[in-house]
C-alpha positions as a printed Julia matrix, in Angstrom:
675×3 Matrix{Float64}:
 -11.94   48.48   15.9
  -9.62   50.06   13.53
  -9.52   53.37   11.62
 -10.36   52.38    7.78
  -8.6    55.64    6.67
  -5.3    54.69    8.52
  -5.19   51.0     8.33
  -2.58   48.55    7.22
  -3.25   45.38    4.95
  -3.2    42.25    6.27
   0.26   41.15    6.87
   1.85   37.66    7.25
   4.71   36.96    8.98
   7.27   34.93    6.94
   8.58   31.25    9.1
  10.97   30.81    7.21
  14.65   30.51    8.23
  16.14   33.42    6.11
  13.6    35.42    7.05
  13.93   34.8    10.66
  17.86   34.67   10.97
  18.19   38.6    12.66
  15.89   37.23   15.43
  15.89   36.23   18.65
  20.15   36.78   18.99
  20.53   33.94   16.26
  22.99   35.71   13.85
  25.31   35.67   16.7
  24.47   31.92   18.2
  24.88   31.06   14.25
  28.09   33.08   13.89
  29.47   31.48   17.33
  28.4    27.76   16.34
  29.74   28.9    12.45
  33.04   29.98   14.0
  33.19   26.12   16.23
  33.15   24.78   12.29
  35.53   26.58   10.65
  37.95   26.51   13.0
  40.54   24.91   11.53
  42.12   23.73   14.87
  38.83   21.98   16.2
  39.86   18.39   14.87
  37.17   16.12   13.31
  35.06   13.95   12.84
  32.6    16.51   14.68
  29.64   16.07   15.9
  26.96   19.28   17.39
  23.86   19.25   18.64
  21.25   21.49   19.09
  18.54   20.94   21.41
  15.42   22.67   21.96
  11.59   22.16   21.57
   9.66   22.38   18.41
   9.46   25.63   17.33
  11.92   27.25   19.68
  14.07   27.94   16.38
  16.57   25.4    15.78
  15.8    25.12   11.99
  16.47   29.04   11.62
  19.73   28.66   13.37
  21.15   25.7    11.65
  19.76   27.4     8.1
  21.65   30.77    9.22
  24.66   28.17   10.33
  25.31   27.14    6.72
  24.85   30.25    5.14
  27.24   31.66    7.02
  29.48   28.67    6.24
  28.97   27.93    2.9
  27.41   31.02    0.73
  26.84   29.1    -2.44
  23.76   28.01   -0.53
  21.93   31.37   -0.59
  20.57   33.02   -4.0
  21.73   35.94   -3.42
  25.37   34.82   -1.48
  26.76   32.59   -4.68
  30.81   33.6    -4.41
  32.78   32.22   -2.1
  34.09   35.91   -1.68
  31.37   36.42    0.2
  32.22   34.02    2.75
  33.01   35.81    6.3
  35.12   32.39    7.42
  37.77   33.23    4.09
  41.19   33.63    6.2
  42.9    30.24    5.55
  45.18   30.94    8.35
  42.35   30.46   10.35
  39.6    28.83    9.24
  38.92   26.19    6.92
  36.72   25.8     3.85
  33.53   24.3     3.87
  30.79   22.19    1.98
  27.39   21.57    3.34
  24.82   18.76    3.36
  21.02   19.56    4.25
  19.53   16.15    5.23
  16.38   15.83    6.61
  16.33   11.7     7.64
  12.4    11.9     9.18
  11.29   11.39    5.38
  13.13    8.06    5.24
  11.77    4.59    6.47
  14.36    2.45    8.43
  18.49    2.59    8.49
  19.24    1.2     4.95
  17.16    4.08    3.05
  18.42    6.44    5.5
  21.76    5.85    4.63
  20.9     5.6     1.07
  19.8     9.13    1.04
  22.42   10.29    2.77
  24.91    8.86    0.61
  22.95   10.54   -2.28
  22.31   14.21   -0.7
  26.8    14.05   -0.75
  26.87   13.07   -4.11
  24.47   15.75   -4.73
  26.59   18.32   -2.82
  29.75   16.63   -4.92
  28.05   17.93   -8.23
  27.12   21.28   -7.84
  30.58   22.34   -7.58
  31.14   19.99  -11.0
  33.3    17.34   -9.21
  32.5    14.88  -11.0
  33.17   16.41  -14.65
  36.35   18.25  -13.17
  37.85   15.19  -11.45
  37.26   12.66  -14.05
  40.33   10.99  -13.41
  39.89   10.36   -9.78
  36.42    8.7   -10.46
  38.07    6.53  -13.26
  40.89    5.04  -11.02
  38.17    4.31   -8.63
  36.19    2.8   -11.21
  39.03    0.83  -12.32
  39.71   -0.6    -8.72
  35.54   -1.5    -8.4
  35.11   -5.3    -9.88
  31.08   -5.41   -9.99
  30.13   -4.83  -13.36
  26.92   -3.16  -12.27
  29.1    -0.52   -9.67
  31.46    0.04  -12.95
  28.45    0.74  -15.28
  26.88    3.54  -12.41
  30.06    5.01  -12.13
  31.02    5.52  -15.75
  27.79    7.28  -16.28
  29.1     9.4   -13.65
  32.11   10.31  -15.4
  29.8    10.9   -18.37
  27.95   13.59  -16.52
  24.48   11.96  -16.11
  22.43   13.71  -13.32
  23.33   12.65   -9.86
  19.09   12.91   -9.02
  18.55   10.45  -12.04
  21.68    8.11  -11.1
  20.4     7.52   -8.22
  16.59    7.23   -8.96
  17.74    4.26  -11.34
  19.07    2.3    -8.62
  17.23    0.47   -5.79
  18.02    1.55   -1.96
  19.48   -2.09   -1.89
  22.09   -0.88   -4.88
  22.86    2.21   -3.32
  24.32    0.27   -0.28
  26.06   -2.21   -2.31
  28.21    0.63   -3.9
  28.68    2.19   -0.15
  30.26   -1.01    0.85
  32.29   -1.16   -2.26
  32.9     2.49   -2.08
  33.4     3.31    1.45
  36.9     1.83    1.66
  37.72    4.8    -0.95
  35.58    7.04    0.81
  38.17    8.88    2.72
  40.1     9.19   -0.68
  37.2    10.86   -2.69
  36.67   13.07    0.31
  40.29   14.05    0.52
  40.21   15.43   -2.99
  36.67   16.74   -3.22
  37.48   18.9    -0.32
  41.08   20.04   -1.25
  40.19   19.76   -5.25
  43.19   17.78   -6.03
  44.23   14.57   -5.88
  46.55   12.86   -3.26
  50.64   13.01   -4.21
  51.02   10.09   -2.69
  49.14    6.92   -0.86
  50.69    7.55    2.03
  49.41   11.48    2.17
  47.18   11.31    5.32
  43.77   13.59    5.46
  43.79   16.86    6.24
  40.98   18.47    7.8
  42.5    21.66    8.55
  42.19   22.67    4.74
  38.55   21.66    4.22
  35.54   20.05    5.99
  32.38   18.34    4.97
  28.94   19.76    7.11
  26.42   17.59    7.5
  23.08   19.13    8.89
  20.59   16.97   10.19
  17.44   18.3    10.91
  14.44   17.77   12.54
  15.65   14.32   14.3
  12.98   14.37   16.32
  10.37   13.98   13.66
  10.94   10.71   13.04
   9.2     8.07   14.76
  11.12    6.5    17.69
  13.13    3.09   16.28
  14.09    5.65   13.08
  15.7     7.65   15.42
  18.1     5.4    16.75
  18.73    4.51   13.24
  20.07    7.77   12.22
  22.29    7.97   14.88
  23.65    4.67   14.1
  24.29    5.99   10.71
  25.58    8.89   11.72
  28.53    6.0    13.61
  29.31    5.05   10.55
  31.09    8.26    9.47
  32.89    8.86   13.07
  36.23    7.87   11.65
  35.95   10.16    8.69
  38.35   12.58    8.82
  36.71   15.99    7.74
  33.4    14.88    8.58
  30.95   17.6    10.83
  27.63   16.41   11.69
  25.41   19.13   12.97
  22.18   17.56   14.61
  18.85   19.6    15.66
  16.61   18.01   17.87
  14.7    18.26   21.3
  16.91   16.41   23.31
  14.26   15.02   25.86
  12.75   12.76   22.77
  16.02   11.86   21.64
  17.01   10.2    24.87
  13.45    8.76   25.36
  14.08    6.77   21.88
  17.21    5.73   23.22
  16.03    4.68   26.42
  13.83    2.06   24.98
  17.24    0.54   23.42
  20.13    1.6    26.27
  17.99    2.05   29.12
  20.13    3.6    31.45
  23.01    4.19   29.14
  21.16    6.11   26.96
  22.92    9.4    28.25
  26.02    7.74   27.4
  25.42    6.71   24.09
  24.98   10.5    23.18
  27.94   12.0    25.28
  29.92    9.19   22.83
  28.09   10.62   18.98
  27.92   14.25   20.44
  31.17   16.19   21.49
  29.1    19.58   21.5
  25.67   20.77   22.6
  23.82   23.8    21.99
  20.98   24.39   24.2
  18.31   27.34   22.73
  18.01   29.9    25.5
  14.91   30.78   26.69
  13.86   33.89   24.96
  12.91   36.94   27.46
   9.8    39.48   26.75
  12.82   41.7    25.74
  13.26   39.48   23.29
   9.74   39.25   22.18
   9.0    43.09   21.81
  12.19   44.01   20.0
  10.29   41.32   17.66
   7.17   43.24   17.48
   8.54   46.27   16.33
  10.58   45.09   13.37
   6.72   44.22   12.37
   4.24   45.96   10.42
   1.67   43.9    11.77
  -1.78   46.05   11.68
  -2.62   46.76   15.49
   0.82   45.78   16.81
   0.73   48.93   18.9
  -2.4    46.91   20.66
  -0.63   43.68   20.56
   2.52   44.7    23.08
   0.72   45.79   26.2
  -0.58   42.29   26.57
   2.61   40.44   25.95
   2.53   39.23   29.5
  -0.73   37.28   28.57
  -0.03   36.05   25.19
   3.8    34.62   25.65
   2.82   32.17   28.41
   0.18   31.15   26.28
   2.14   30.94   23.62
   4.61   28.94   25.99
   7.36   31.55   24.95
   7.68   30.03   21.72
   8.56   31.94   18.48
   7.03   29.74   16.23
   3.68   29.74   18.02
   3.93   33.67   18.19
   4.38   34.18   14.54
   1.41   31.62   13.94
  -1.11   33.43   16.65
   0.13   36.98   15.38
  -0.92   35.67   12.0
  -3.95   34.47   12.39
  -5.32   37.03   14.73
  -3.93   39.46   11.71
  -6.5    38.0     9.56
  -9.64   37.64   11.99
  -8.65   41.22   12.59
  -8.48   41.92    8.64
 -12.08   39.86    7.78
 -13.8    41.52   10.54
 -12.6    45.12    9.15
 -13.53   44.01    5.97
 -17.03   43.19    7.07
 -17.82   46.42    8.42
 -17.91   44.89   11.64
 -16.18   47.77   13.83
 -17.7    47.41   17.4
 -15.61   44.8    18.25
 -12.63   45.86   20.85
  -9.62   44.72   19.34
  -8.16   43.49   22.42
 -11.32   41.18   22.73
 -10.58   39.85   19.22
  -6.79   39.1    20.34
  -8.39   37.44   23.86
 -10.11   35.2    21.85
  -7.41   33.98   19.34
  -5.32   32.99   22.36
  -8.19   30.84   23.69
  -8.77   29.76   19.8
  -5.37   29.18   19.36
  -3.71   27.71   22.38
  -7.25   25.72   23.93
  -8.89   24.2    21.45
 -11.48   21.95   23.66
 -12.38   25.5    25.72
 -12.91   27.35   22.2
 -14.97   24.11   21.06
 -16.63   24.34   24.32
 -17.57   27.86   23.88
 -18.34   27.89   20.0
 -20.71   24.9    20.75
 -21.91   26.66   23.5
 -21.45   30.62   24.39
 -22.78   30.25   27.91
 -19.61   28.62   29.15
 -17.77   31.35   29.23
 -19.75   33.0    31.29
 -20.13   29.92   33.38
 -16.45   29.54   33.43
 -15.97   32.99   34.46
 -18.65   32.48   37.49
 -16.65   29.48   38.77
 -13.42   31.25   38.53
 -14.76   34.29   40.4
 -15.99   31.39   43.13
 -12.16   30.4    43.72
 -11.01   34.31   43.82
 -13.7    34.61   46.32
 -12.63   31.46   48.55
  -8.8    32.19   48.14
  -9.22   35.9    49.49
  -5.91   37.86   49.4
  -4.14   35.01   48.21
  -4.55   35.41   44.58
  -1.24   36.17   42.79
   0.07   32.57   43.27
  -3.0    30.98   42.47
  -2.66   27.8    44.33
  -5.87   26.43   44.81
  -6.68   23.86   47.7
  -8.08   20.32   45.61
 -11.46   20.94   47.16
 -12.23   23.89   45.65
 -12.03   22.76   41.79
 -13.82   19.94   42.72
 -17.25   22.05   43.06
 -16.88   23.28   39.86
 -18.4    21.37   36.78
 -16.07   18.42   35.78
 -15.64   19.76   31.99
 -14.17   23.39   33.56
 -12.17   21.89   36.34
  -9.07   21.43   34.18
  -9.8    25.57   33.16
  -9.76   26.97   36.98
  -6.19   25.09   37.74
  -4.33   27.23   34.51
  -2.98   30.71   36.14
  -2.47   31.85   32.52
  -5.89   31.1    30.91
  -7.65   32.51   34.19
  -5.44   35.59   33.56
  -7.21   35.9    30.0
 -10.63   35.22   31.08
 -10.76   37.78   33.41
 -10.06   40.46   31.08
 -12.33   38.86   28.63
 -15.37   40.87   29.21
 -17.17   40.7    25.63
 -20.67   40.56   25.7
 -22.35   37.46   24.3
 -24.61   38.86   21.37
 -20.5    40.06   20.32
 -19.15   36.53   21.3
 -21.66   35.22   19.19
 -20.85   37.72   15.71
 -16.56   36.91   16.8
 -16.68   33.34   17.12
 -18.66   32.79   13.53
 -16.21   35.5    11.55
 -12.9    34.09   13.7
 -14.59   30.77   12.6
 -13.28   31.07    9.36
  -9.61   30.84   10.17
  -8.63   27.6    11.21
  -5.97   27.3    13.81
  -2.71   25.58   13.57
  -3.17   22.58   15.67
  -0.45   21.02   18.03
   0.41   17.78   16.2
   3.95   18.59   16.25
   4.54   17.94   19.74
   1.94   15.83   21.83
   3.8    17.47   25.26
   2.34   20.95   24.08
  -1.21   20.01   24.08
  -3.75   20.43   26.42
  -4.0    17.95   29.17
  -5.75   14.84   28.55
  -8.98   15.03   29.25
 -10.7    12.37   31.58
 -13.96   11.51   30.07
 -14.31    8.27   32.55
 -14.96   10.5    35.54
 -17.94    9.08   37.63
 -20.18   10.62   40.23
 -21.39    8.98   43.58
 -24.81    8.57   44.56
 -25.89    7.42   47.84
 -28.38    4.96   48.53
 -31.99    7.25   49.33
 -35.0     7.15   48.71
 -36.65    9.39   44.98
 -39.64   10.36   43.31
 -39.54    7.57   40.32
 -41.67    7.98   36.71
 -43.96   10.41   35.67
 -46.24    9.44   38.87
 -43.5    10.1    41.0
 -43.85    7.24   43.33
 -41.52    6.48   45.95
 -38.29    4.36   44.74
 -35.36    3.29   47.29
 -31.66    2.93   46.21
 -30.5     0.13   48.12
 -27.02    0.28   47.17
 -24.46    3.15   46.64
 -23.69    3.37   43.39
 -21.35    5.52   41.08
 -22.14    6.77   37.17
 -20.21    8.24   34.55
 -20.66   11.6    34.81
 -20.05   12.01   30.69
 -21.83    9.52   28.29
 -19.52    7.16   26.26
 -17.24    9.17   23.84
 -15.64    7.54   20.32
 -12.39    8.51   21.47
 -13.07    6.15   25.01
 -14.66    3.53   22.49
 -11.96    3.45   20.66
  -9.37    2.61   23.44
 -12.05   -0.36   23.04
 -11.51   -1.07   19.79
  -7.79   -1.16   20.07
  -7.45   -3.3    23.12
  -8.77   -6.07   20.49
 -12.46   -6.0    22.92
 -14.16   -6.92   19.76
 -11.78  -10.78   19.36
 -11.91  -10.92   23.24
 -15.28  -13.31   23.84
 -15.0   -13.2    27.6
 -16.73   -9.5    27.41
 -19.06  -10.87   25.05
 -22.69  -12.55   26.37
 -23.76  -15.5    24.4
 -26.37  -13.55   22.71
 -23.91  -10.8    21.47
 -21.33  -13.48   20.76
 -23.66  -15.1    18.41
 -25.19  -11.6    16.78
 -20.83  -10.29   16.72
 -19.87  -13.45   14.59
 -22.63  -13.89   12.24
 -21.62  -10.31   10.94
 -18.12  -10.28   11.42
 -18.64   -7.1    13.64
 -15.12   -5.05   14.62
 -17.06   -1.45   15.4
 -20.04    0.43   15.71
 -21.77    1.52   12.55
 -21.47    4.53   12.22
 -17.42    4.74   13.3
 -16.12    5.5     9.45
 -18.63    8.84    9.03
 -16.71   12.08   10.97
 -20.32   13.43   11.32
 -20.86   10.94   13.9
 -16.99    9.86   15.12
 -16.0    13.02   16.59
 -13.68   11.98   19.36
 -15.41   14.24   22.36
 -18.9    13.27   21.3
 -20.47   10.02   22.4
 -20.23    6.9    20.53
 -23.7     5.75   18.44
 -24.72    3.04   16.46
 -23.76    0.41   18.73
 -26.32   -2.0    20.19
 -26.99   -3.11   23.72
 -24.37   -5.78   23.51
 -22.1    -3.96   22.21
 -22.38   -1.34   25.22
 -22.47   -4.12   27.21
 -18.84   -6.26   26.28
 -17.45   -2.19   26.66
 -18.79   -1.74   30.24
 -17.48   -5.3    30.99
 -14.41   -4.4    29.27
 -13.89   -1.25   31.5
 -14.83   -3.61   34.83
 -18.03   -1.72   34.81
 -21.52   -2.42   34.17
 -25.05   -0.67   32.28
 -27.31    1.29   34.91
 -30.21   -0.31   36.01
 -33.23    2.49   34.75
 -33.84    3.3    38.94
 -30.01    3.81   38.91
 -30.4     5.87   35.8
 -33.39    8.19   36.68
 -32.05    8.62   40.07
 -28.43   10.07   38.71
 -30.67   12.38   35.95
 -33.25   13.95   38.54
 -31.99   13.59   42.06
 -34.76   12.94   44.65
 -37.39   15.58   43.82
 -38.74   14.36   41.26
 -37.94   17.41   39.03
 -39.18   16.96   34.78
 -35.71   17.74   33.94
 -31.98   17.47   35.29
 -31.5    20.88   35.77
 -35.59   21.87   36.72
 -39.37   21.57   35.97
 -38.79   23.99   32.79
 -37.58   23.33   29.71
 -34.54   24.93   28.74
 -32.98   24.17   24.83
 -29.68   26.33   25.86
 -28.95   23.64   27.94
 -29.25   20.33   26.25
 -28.53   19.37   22.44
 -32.08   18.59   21.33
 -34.58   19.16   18.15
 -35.38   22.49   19.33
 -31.46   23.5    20.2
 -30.95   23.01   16.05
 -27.59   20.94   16.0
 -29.15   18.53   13.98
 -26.53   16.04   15.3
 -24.99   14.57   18.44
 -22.78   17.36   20.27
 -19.68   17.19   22.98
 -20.17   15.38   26.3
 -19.3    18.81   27.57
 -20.72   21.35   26.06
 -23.88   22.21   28.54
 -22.46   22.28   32.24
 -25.44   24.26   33.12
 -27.66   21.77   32.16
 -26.05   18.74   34.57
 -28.46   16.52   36.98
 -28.51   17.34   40.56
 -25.34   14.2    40.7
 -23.21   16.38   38.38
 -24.18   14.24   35.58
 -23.96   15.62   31.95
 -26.18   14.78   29.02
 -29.2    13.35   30.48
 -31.25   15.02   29.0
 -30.92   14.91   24.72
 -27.96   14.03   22.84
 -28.28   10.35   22.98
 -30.86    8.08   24.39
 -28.46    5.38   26.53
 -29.17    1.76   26.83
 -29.96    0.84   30.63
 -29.69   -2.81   31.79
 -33.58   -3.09   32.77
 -36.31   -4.75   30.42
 -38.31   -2.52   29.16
 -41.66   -4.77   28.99
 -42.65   -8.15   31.09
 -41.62   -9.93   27.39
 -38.24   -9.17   27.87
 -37.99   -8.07   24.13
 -36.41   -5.0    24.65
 -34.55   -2.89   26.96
 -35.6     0.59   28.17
 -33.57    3.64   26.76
 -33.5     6.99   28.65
 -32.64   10.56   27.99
 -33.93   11.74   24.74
 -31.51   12.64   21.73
 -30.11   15.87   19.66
 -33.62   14.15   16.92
 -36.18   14.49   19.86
 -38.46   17.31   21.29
 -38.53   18.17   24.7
 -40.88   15.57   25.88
 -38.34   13.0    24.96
 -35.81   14.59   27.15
 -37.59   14.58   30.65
 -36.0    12.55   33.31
 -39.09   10.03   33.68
 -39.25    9.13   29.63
 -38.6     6.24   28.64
 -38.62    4.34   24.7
 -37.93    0.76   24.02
 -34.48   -0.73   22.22
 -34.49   -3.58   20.57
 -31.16   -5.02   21.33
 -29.75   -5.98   18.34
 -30.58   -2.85   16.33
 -27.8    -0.66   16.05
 -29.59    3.53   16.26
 -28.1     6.81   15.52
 -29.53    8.12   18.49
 -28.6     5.82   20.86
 -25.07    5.83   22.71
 -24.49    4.78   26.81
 -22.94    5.29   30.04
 -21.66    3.01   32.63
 -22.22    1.87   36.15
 -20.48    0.0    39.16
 -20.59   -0.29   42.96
 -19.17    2.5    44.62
 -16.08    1.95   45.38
C-alpha cells in the first residue's frame, strides 16, 4: 500500500482557527469584514452576521477577524504595533469580547456572562487599577451597600473571575441595572483611556470601539436563541458597541419563527445591519488545500476529489476530519504489515465509514451487502441504459430492490463510490476490523447533515392464496389481504412508544395487560436500560405479549395471526426457510452465525421471505396473536432467535410464550388489513 522506506508518519490536521486562517480565501474575507470594523466612519452600535453551516468555517473567520483587530489576543501578536488597522486617521482602535452564549441556560445567565466576559476584557488592559478614580465616582453614585462592597474590591484589584464567581447570576443583574445607566460612561473612558471633560461630552465611536463576537449561536437550543438576541437589544443604543454574530442562518430564523412567525425575517433585518454569507468553496479551493499538506498518500487522495467533496458535502471541517482519520487507518494498517490493501480501497471505505454510518453498519455486520448493493445498483444501470450520468431513476425501479438498500440506489454520489469499490471480500473482511479501530466523528452537530431517516414501519402486501402450512405442509387459504412489517419492531420505533406516554394511555391496554402493567408499575421493556440489547436499529426484546400488543394498537395495527405469519416467512411453497430448503447462517443472525446477540433489522437482505420480509428466520422469535394450545395458556412464537440452531429458525417452527413473561429472545412485528 505504501513504500515503508519512503513513508511519512501519521499526520493530523490541526481544526483549529489559527491554524486554519490562510485557508479557503479567509485572510482576505477576515481582512474585508476587519476593515467594516475599524472603519472609523461606519457609525455604531453595529451589528454582523455571518451565516453558514456547521463546519463551513465561520469560527476560523471570526477567530482570524479579531486577531486582525485586536493583536493582544494572539501569543505571539501582544503589541498593539502590530496591529495592521493603526492609522487613526482612518481607523479606529479596538477591544474584543469572545462570548460563546450556547454554554448558558436562559436570558438572565446569558447576560450575566456577558456582562462578566467585558469586565474580563476591562482588566487585562489594567482598567480597573489604572482608572481607579472613575470606578470610585461610580461607586460613590451606587446606594446598595452590597453593589458598593463588589465594586470597592474592584478598585482593590481582586480578580474579575473571582468577583464574579462570588456573586449569584441574580447579583450580577442587579448591578447591570444599577450600572447600566453609567454604562455608556465607563465605556467612553475604557475605550478612549480617559475620563470625560465634561457631562455634556457625547460618545465618540470614531476613536475606539468595543467587538463583541458571538459564536456558535446556533448551538444553543431554540428558546436560548431568541434569548441572546434579545440580549444582544439591550446594547443597540450603545454607542461603540459591534456585535459580530456566527451562525447558520436557516436555524436562526426557524427559532424565531416559533416566536414572530412571519416576521421573523424582520426581526433580524432590525438586530443585523450586515451579513456575511460563506461562499461555497470550489475543488480549486479544495486542492490548493491538499498541497499545503503533508498528509501521507495525499498524492492518492487528489485524483478522487470529485468523489470525496460531495461526500463530504463540500465542507472543510468534514474534510479535515475524513483526511484524518483515513490518515490513521492508513498508518495502523502500514503498521501491521498489512500491505495488499489498495490505498484507494482504504480511502473508498472511510467515505462510506465516515459519511454513511447505517451502510458501514450494514456492511461490518454483514460483508455480503456490498456486494448485494452493488448487484442492485448494476440492475438500475442496466434498466436506465444510456441514461446514466443524471441518474434519475423512475420510482419503480428502487422499489425491486431490498427495502434496507433502497435509500442507497437513489444517492448519485454513494453509487459513484461503490462502483469503484471493487475490494474483494476476504480484504473487506481484514479493512473493516483494522478501520474498526478508529471511530468516526458522528453528525450530532447538525441533524440536516445526516442520513435520511430511515423508515423501519415499511410493510409488505400479501394477497389472499392459498400455502403449504406446518411441517406437513397442508393446504392453508388466506382469506383476506393482508399487509406485514417488512422489519421486526426496532427500540428506536418502541421508543416513539414510550414517548407518546403509550404506557399511561389504558385505551391500548387489554384488561389483562392493564392489570399485569399496574401491579408492577411497568413504563418499558426490560431490557431498555442495557445498550447490549437497546440498540436503536435492532428490534425491541423483553417485552411481553401485551406489551406488543398496546404498541400494535398504538400504531392502529394489530399482531399476525401464525397463518398470516408463516405465510409472509415462506410464501406458498412450502419452502423450510424464507430464502430456501437449505440452511444458510450468512443469512440470518442465529447460534451458528456467532453474534451471540440480537443484530440490525437490516443486516441480511439476502436472507428475506419470498414477501420481502426481513428477519424471519433468527434474531427474535415474535409473538403472533394465535393460541398456541386448545388451553389458551400461551401464544405461539415464530422465527427462531440470534440463541437458537437452525431448526428453530425454519418457517413451520413454532415454541410457546407465556404471555406475561418478558424473554430476551422474543421481540414482534405488526399486522393490519391491506389498505
Amino acid at each position: 500500500m505504501t513504500d515503508k522506506k519512503t513513508h511519512k508518519p501519521v499526520y493530523i490536521i490541526s481544526d483549529s482557527p489559527k491554524m486554519n486562517s490562510d485557508q479557503f480565501g479567509f485572510n482576505a474575507y477576515s481582512k474585508t469584514i476587519a476593515e467594516l470594523i475599524a472603519n472609523k466612519d461606519n457609525k455604531t452600535p453595529l451589528v454582523i452576521g455571518i451565516y453558514g453551516p456547521w463546519g463551513s468555517g465561520k469560527t476560523t473567520l471570526m477567530q482570524t477577524t479579531r486577531y486582525r483587530l485586536d493583536p493582544r489576543n494572539e501569543k505571539n501578536k501582544r503589541l498593539e504595533k502590530n496591529n495592521e488597522f493603526k492609522d487613526k486617521k482612518i481607523y479606529r482602535k479596538c477591544r474584543t469580547v469572545w462570548f460563546q452564549a450556547w454554554k448558558y441556560k436562559n436570558e438572565d445567565e446569558i447576560l450575566a456572562a456577558l456582562i462578566e466576559e467585558i469586565f474580563k476584557t476591562m482588566e487585562q488592559d489594567n482598567f480597573f487599577q489604572l482608572c481607579k478614580a472613575k470606578i470610585q465616582e461610580l461607586t460613590d453614585r451606587i446606594k446598595t451597600s452590597k453593589i458598593t462592597g463588589d465594586l470597592s474590591k474592584l478598585v482593590a484589584g481582586v480578580n474579575i473571575s473571582e468577583f464574579f464567581s462570588e456573586m449569584k447570576y441574580k447579583e450580577k443583574l442587579g448591578f447591570y441595572d444599577i450600572f447600566q445607566e453609567f454604562f455608556d460612561d465607563l465605556l467612553w473612558t475604557y475605550l478612549n483611556w480617559r475620563p470625560k471633560g465634561k457631562e455634556s461630552e457625547k460618545p465618540d465611536d470614531t476613536k475606539a470601539a468595543l467587538i463583541i463576537f458571538i459564536d456558535d449561536l446556533d448551538r444553543c437550543p431554540e428558546p436560548r436563541i431568541l434569548n441572546v438576541l434579545e440580549t444582544i437589544k439591550l446594547f443597540m443604543d450603545k454607542k461603540g458597541c459591534v456585535f459580530v454574530i456566527g451562525a447558520d442562518n436557516d436555524i436562526i430564523e426557524k427559532a424565531l419563527k416559533k416566536t414572530y412567525d412571519s416576521d421573523a425575517v424582520k426581526f433580524m433585518d432590525k438586530i443585523v445591519q450586515v451579513t456575511f454569507n460563506l461562499p461555497k468553496f470550489t475543488n480549486i479551493d479544495f486542492e490548493l488545500f491538499l498541497e499545503k499538506l503533508v498528509l501521507a498518500n495525499m498524492d492518492d487522495v487528489t485524483p478522487h476529489l470529485p468523489l470525496i467533496l460531495p461526500a463530504m458535502q463540500d465542507n472543510p471541517r468534514r474534510l479535515k476530519r475524513f483526511l484524518n482519520n483515513l490518515n490513521l487507518v492508513a498508518g495502523l494498517l502500514r503498521n501491521r504489515n498489512i500491505d495488499d490493501i489498495e490505498f484507494r480501497h482504504v480511502l473508498f471505505w472511510n467515505i462510506i465509514d465516515y459519511r454513511y454510518p447505517r451502510l458501514r453498519d450494514d456492511i461490518r455486520g454483514n460483508p455480503d451487502n456490498l456486494d448485494e448493493l452493488k448487484k442492485e445498483i448494476k440492475r438500475v444501470q442496466e434498466a436506465l441504459g444510456d441514461d446514466t450520468e443524471r441518474w434519475i431513476i423512475p420510482s419503480e425501479i428502487p422499489e425491486k430492490a431490498p427495502s434496507s438498500l433502497q435509500q442507497y440506489i437513489n444517492q448519485k454520489v454513494l453509487v459513484d463510490i461503490i462502483l469503484k469499490f471493487d475490494i474483494e471480500r476476504d480484504k473487506l473482511v481484514q479493512l473493516i476490523t483494522m478501520s474498526g479501530v478508529v471511530e468516526s466523528a458522528k453528525y450530532n452537530e447538525d441533524k440536516k447533515d445526516t442520513e435520511d431517516q430511515f423508515d423501519f414501519g415499511i410493510m409488505a402486501k400479501i394477497d389472499a392464496a392459498t400455502f403449504k402450512y406446518g411441517d406437513d405442509k397442508r393446504e392453508k387459504k388466506i382469506d383476506q389481504p393482508y399487509e406485514i412489517d417488512i422489519y421486526s419492531v426496532t427500540n428506536a420505533q418502541y421508543e416513539e412508544f414510550i414517548k407518546a406516554g403509550g404506557y399511561r394511555n389504558d385505551k391500548y391496554w387489554s384488561e389483562e395487560g392493564f392489570n399485569w402493567r399496574n401491579r408492577g408499575n411497568v413504563i418499558q421493556p426490560k431490557y431498555w436500560n442495557d445498550p447490549k440489547w437497546s440498540q436503536a436499529d435492532c428490534p425491541v426484546v423483553g417485552v411481553n405479549f401485551y406489551e406488543a400488543e398496546a404498541y400494535a394498537k398504538w400504531a392502529h395495527k394489530r399482531l399476525p395471526t401464525e397463518i398470516e405469519w408463516e405465510r409472509a416467512a415462506r410464501g406458498t411453497d412450502g419452502r423450510e426457510y424464507p430464502w430456501g430448503d437449505e440452511f444458510d447462517r450468512e443469512l440470518c443472525n442465529t447460534r451458528e452465525s456467532g453474534h451471540g446477540k440480537t443484530t440490525r433489522v437490516t443486516l441480511y437482505p439476502k436472507g428475506r421471505s419470498p414477501a420481502g420480509c426481513y428477519d424471519m428466520a433468527g434474531n427474535v422469535w415474535e409473538w403472533t396473536s394465535s393460541w398456541s394450545d386448545k388451553d389458551k395458556d400461551s401464544y405461539a412464537l415464530r422465527g427462531g432467535s440470534w440463541s437458537g440452531g437452525q431448526g428453530d429458525c425454519r418457517c413451520a417452527a413454532r415454541l410457546d410464550g407465556v404471555p406475561l413473561d418478558r424473554y430476551i429472545v422474543v421481540g414482534f412485528r405488526c399486522a393490519r388489513a391491506q389498505l
